[in-house]
Amino acid sequence: HQRPGRVARVDRGVCTVLGADGPVRATLGAAVLAAAARDLTRLPCAGDWVLLHTWPDGPVTVEAVLPRRTALVRRTAGKDASGQVLAANLDAAAVVEPVHPEPDVARIERLLALAHFSGATPLVVLTKADLAADPAAIARQFAGVAPGVPVLPVSAERGVGLDPLRAHVVPGRTLALLGPSGAGKSSLVNALAGAVVMPTQAIRRVDGKGRHTTTWRALVPIPGGGAVLDTPGVRAVGLLDGAVGLDRAFADITELATDCRYADCAHDAEPGCAVRDALAAGELTARRYDSWRKLQREVVFETRRRETRL
Ligand code: GDP
Ligand code: ZN
């Protein structure tokens, strides 16, 4: 008989699926393998709801991956441009960046585009706020980097600033965390859970697994309700999929561009370019403009490549 479950993680084609009777290990069924052969995004990933089948002689297989509400998609570097789904069915996607040492603004912008594109509610979480002289000033400084997106300075260590995040970790909801190793994601989850549900870097090091062993961390149910999805390999998300996320992550520039003289303005050297005008007037920083152009080129490049393939 078939029963539903939620994928906690996938390791070399073997899924750990959380079901009514606890976690089970399941391999991929024939129908899932056939679908994945045509389209890699059909492979199950952390956060997916699936149907499991138990065979008479014991093994369990994933028979179907149910339609995703939202998905975090990374562009694959190889010749297959279909992309890879990193996480599915997330309600909120938090870009996690430590305020200390220097926060990486370009990384926030890039991951935010990904978060917007996922369909989930985007957030920016600035961790280790206790190490900053003035956390509120930092949040203000980042408001321009994340237009329309809440910027939440938090300290897991001191238990400060966590309340706005708690609303995203309630029964039936999944919060995904996107950010580099060492950003304080595990500490944050533990602070939210009020218990050690994810080993932090210090514990992981004692385990002898080192800081790069992140693949086993994925969907973590939180006592009291909700779940957190820690997205592995986020460092490798160098590429974007879809211009929609970029338009939203750079909503300020998207808005400026509506005033360009030409509808197909490349915002480069065209006359009457409202984006370049804002740049010259100091309303748009050169740093943000450059960051946007760089990400835009990636998307344009990818679109062209897809067209050539067809
Ligand atoms: P992860 O790799 O993103 O899961 O990061 P961890 O949660 O393992 O944290 C990485 C390091 O940052 C650890 O040494 C933590 O003790 C430290 N850390 C995490 N949160 C805070 C915080 O709020 N304040 C300070 N000062 N350090 C923190
Ligand atoms: Zn323009």
Coordinates of C-alpha atoms and ligand atoms in Angstrom, one line a residue:
H1 CA 0.0 0.0 0.0
Q2 CA 1.1 3.6 -0.5
R3 CA 1.6 6.2 2.2
P4 CA 2.7 9.8 2.2
G5 CA 5.9 11.1 3.7
R6 CA 8.2 14.1 3.6
V7 CA 11.8 13.8 2.4
A8 CA 14.3 15.0 5.0
R9 CA 17.3 14.4 2.9
V10 CA 18.7 12.6 -0.1
D11 CA 22.0 10.9 -0.1
R12 CA 23.3 9.1 -3.2
G13 CA 19.8 8.3 -4.4
V14 CA 18.6 7.1 -1.1
C15 CA 15.9 9.3 0.5
T16 CA 15.3 9.6 4.3
V17 CA 11.6 10.1 4.5
L18 CA 9.7 11.3 7.6
G19 CA 6.4 9.5 7.9
A20 CA 3.8 8.8 10.5
D21 CA 6.0 6.0 12.0
G22 CA 9.3 7.9 12.0
P23 CA 12.0 8.1 9.4
V24 CA 12.4 5.4 6.7
R25 CA 15.0 4.9 4.0
A26 CA 13.6 4.7 0.5
T27 CA 15.1 4.1 -2.9
L28 CA 13.7 5.6 -6.1
G29 CA 10.9 3.7 -7.8
A30 CA 10.8 3.0 -11.5
A31 CA 8.3 5.8 -12.3
V32 CA 10.4 8.4 -10.5
L33 CA 13.6 7.2 -12.2
A34 CA 11.8 7.4 -15.6
A35 CA 10.6 10.9 -14.9
A36 CA 14.0 12.1 -13.7
A37 CA 15.7 10.7 -16.9
R38 CA 13.6 13.2 -18.9
D39 CA 13.9 16.1 -16.4
L40 CA 16.3 16.2 -13.4
T41 CA 14.0 18.5 -11.4
R42 CA 11.7 15.5 -11.0
L43 CA 14.2 13.9 -8.6
P44 CA 13.0 14.1 -5.0
C45 CA 14.7 16.6 -2.8
A46 CA 14.6 17.7 0.8
G47 CA 11.1 19.1 1.6
D48 CA 9.3 17.1 -1.0
W49 CA 6.1 15.3 -0.2
V50 CA 6.2 11.8 -1.7
L51 CA 4.2 8.6 -1.8
L52 CA 6.0 5.5 -0.5
H53 CA 5.4 1.9 -1.3
T54 CA 6.6 -1.0 0.9
W55 CA 7.3 -4.2 -1.1
P56 CA 6.4 -7.6 0.4
D57 CA 10.1 -8.6 0.9
G58 CA 10.9 -5.3 2.7
P59 CA 12.3 -2.5 0.6
V60 CA 10.6 0.8 0.5
T61 CA 10.5 2.9 -2.7
V62 CA 9.4 6.5 -3.6
E63 CA 6.6 6.0 -6.1
A64 CA 5.7 9.6 -6.7
V65 CA 6.9 13.1 -6.0
L66 CA 3.9 15.3 -5.3
P67 CA 3.6 18.7 -7.0
R68 CA 5.7 21.4 -5.3
R69 CA 4.2 24.6 -4.0
T70 CA 7.5 26.4 -4.0
A71 CA 11.1 25.3 -4.9
L72 CA 14.6 26.6 -4.5
V73 CA 16.2 26.0 -7.8
R74 CA 19.9 26.2 -8.7
R75 CA 21.1 26.5 -12.2
T76 CA 23.3 23.5 -13.1
A77 CA 26.7 24.2 -14.4
G78 CA 26.8 21.4 -17.0
K79 CA 25.1 21.2 -20.3
D80 CA 21.8 20.3 -18.8
A81 CA 20.1 23.7 -18.2
S82 CA 17.0 22.3 -16.4
G83 CA 18.4 23.2 -13.0
Q84 CA 18.6 21.3 -9.8
V85 CA 16.0 21.6 -7.0
L86 CA 17.8 22.2 -3.7
A87 CA 14.7 22.4 -1.5
A88 CA 10.9 22.1 -1.9
N89 CA 7.8 23.3 -0.3
L90 CA 9.3 26.1 1.8
D91 CA 7.1 28.9 3.1
A92 CA 9.8 31.3 3.9
A93 CA 13.3 31.6 2.6
A94 CA 15.8 33.4 4.9
V95 CA 19.1 34.6 3.5
V96 CA 21.4 34.2 6.5
E97 CA 24.5 36.4 6.7
P98 CA 26.7 37.1 9.7
V99 CA 27.3 40.8 10.6
H100 CA 30.8 39.8 11.7
P101 CA 33.3 39.8 10.1
E102 CA 32.1 42.0 7.2
P103 CA 28.8 40.9 5.8
D104 CA 29.0 39.9 2.1
V105 CA 26.5 42.2 0.4
A106 CA 26.8 40.7 -3.1
R107 CA 26.1 37.3 -1.6
I108 CA 22.9 38.6 0.1
E109 CA 21.7 40.0 -3.2
R110 CA 22.4 36.8 -5.1
L111 CA 20.7 34.5 -2.6
L112 CA 17.8 36.9 -2.3
A113 CA 17.2 36.6 -6.0
L114 CA 17.1 32.9 -5.5
A115 CA 14.7 33.3 -2.6
H116 CA 12.4 35.5 -4.5
F117 CA 12.4 33.1 -7.4
S118 CA 11.4 30.2 -5.1
G119 CA 8.0 31.5 -4.5
A120 CA 8.4 31.6 -0.7
T121 CA 8.4 34.7 1.5
P122 CA 11.9 36.1 1.4
L123 CA 13.7 37.3 4.6
V124 CA 17.2 38.6 5.4
V125 CA 18.6 37.4 8.8
L126 CA 21.7 39.2 10.0
T127 CA 23.3 36.8 12.6
K128 CA 25.7 37.4 15.4
A129 CA 24.3 40.9 16.0
D130 CA 25.9 40.8 19.5
L131 CA 29.2 41.3 17.7
A132 CA 28.1 44.6 16.0
A133 CA 28.3 47.9 17.8
D134 CA 24.9 49.1 16.5
P135 CA 22.7 46.3 15.1
A136 CA 19.8 48.7 14.3
A137 CA 22.1 50.8 12.1
I138 CA 23.2 47.7 10.3
A139 CA 19.6 46.7 9.6
R140 CA 19.0 50.2 8.2
Q141 CA 22.1 49.9 6.0
F142 CA 20.7 46.7 4.5
A143 CA 17.2 48.0 3.8
G144 CA 18.5 49.3 0.5
V145 CA 20.0 45.9 -0.4
A146 CA 16.7 44.1 0.2
P147 CA 13.9 46.4 -0.9
G148 CA 10.5 45.3 0.5
V149 CA 12.1 42.4 2.5
P150 CA 12.3 42.4 6.3
V151 CA 15.9 42.6 7.5
L152 CA 16.2 41.0 11.0
P153 CA 19.3 41.4 13.1
V154 CA 19.4 38.5 15.5
S155 CA 21.7 37.0 18.1
A156 CA 21.3 33.3 18.8
E157 CA 23.9 33.6 21.5
R158 CA 21.9 36.3 23.5
G159 CA 18.4 35.2 22.3
V160 CA 17.8 38.6 20.8
G161 CA 15.6 39.5 17.8
L162 CA 14.1 36.0 17.4
D163 CA 10.4 36.8 17.7
P164 CA 9.8 37.9 14.1
L165 CA 11.3 34.6 13.0
R166 CA 9.2 32.5 15.3
A167 CA 6.1 33.2 13.1
H168 CA 7.8 31.2 10.3
V169 CA 8.5 28.2 12.5
V170 CA 5.0 27.0 13.4
P171 CA 3.0 23.8 12.6
G172 CA 2.5 23.3 8.9
R173 CA 5.3 25.8 7.9
T174 CA 8.8 25.4 6.7
L175 CA 11.5 27.9 6.9
A176 CA 14.5 27.5 4.6
L177 CA 17.9 28.9 5.5
L178 CA 20.3 30.0 2.8
G179 CA 23.7 31.1 3.8
P180 CA 27.3 30.0 4.0
S181 CA 28.7 27.5 6.5
G182 CA 29.6 29.3 9.8
A183 CA 26.9 32.0 9.3
G184 CA 25.2 30.7 12.5
K185 CA 22.3 28.8 10.9
S186 CA 22.4 25.8 13.3
S187 CA 22.7 28.1 16.3
L188 CA 19.7 30.1 15.1
V189 CA 17.6 26.9 14.7
N190 CA 18.6 25.7 18.2
A191 CA 17.7 29.1 19.7
L192 CA 14.3 29.0 17.9
A193 CA 13.7 25.4 19.0
G194 CA 14.9 26.0 22.6
A195 CA 16.9 22.7 22.2
V196 CA 19.8 21.3 20.3
V197 CA 18.1 20.0 17.1
M198 CA 21.0 20.8 14.8
P199 CA 24.6 20.3 15.7
T200 CA 26.6 23.6 15.5
Q201 CA 30.0 24.0 14.0
A202 CA 31.7 23.3 17.3
I203 CA 29.9 20.0 17.8
R204 CA 30.4 19.1 14.1
R205 CA 34.1 19.6 14.5
V206 CA 34.2 17.3 17.6
D207 CA 32.4 14.7 15.5
G208 CA 35.4 14.8 13.3
K209 CA 33.3 15.5 10.3
G210 CA 34.5 19.0 9.8
R211 CA 32.6 22.1 8.8
H212 CA 32.1 21.0 5.2
T213 CA 29.9 18.0 6.1
T214 CA 26.6 19.6 5.4
T215 CA 24.8 17.1 3.2
W216 CA 23.3 15.2 6.0
R217 CA 21.6 18.3 7.3
A218 CA 18.4 19.1 5.6
L219 CA 14.8 19.1 6.8
V220 CA 14.7 19.3 10.6
P221 CA 11.4 19.1 12.4
I222 CA 11.2 21.6 15.3
P223 CA 9.7 20.4 18.6
G224 CA 6.4 22.3 19.0
G225 CA 5.8 22.5 15.3
G226 CA 7.2 23.6 12.0
A227 CA 10.4 22.6 10.2
V228 CA 13.6 24.1 9.1
L229 CA 15.3 23.3 5.8
D230 CA 19.0 23.9 5.8
T231 CA 20.1 24.0 2.2
P232 CA 23.3 22.1 1.6
G233 CA 25.9 23.2 -1.0
V234 CA 24.7 26.8 -0.9
R235 CA 28.3 27.9 -1.6
A236 CA 28.0 26.3 -5.0
V237 CA 24.9 28.3 -5.9
G238 CA 26.8 30.6 -8.2
L239 CA 24.2 30.7 -10.8
L240 CA 20.6 31.9 -11.0
D241 CA 17.7 30.5 -12.8
G242 CA 15.0 32.9 -13.9
A243 CA 15.0 36.7 -14.3
V244 CA 11.9 37.0 -12.1
G245 CA 13.8 36.6 -8.9
L246 CA 16.3 39.2 -10.0
D247 CA 13.6 41.7 -10.9
R248 CA 12.1 41.4 -7.4
A249 CA 15.4 41.3 -5.5
F250 CA 16.3 44.5 -7.4
A251 CA 12.8 46.0 -7.2
D252 CA 14.4 49.5 -6.8
I253 CA 16.2 49.2 -10.2
T254 CA 13.2 47.5 -11.8
E255 CA 11.1 50.4 -10.8
L256 CA 13.7 52.9 -12.1
A257 CA 13.8 51.1 -15.5
T258 CA 10.2 51.7 -16.2
D259 CA 11.2 55.4 -16.8
C260 CA 13.9 54.6 -19.4
R261 CA 13.2 56.2 -22.8
Y262 CA 13.4 52.9 -24.6
A263 CA 11.5 49.8 -23.6
D264 CA 14.4 47.6 -24.6
C265 CA 17.0 49.8 -22.8
A266 CA 20.1 47.8 -21.8
H267 CA 20.9 50.4 -19.1
D268 CA 24.3 50.6 -20.5
A269 CA 25.0 53.7 -22.7
E270 CA 21.5 54.4 -24.1
P271 CA 20.2 57.9 -24.0
G272 CA 17.4 58.6 -21.6
C273 CA 18.3 55.7 -19.3
A274 CA 16.7 56.3 -15.9
V275 CA 18.9 53.7 -14.2
R276 CA 22.1 55.5 -15.4
D277 CA 20.6 58.8 -14.4
A278 CA 19.9 57.6 -10.9
L279 CA 23.5 56.3 -10.8
A280 CA 24.9 59.7 -11.8
A281 CA 22.6 61.5 -9.3
G282 CA 23.9 59.2 -6.5
E283 CA 20.5 57.8 -5.9
L284 CA 21.8 54.3 -6.9
T285 CA 25.2 53.1 -5.6
A286 CA 27.7 51.9 -8.2
R287 CA 28.2 48.9 -6.0
R288 CA 24.5 47.9 -6.3
Y289 CA 24.4 48.7 -10.0
D290 CA 27.5 46.5 -10.7
S291 CA 26.1 43.7 -8.6
W292 CA 22.8 43.8 -10.6
R293 CA 24.5 43.9 -14.0
K294 CA 26.7 41.0 -13.1
L295 CA 23.7 38.8 -12.0
Q296 CA 21.7 40.0 -15.0
R297 CA 24.4 38.9 -17.4
E298 CA 24.3 35.4 -15.9
V299 CA 20.5 35.2 -16.6
V300 CA 20.8 36.6 -20.1
F301 CA 23.6 34.2 -20.8
E302 CA 21.6 31.3 -19.6
T303 CA 18.5 32.3 -21.6
R304 CA 20.6 32.5 -24.8
R305 CA 22.1 29.2 -24.2
R306 CA 18.7 27.6 -23.8
E307 CA 17.5 29.1 -27.0
T308 CA 20.5 27.7 -28.9
R309 CA 19.9 24.3 -27.5
L310 CA 16.3 24.2 -28.8
Ligands
GDP1 P1 26.3 27.2 10.6 O1 27.4 26.5 9.9 O2 25.7 28.2 9.7 O3 25.2 26.2 11.0 O4 26.8 28.0 11.8 P2 26.9 27.6 13.4 O5 25.5 27.7 14.0 O6 27.5 26.3 13.5 O7 27.8 28.8 14.0 C1 29.1 29.0 13.5 C2 29.9 29.7 14.6 O8 29.3 31.0 14.9 C3 29.9 28.9 16.0 O9 31.1 29.0 16.5 C4 28.9 29.7 16.8 O10 29.1 29.6 18.2 C5 29.0 31.1 16.3 N1 27.7 31.8 16.5 C6 26.5 31.5 16.1 N2 25.5 32.3 16.4 C7 26.2 33.3 17.1 C8 25.7 34.6 17.7 O11 24.6 34.9 17.8 N3 26.7 35.4 18.3 C9 28.0 35.0 18.3 N4 28.9 35.8 18.8 N5 28.5 33.9 17.7 C10 27.6 33.0 17.1
ZN2 ZN 17.8 52.1 -18.9

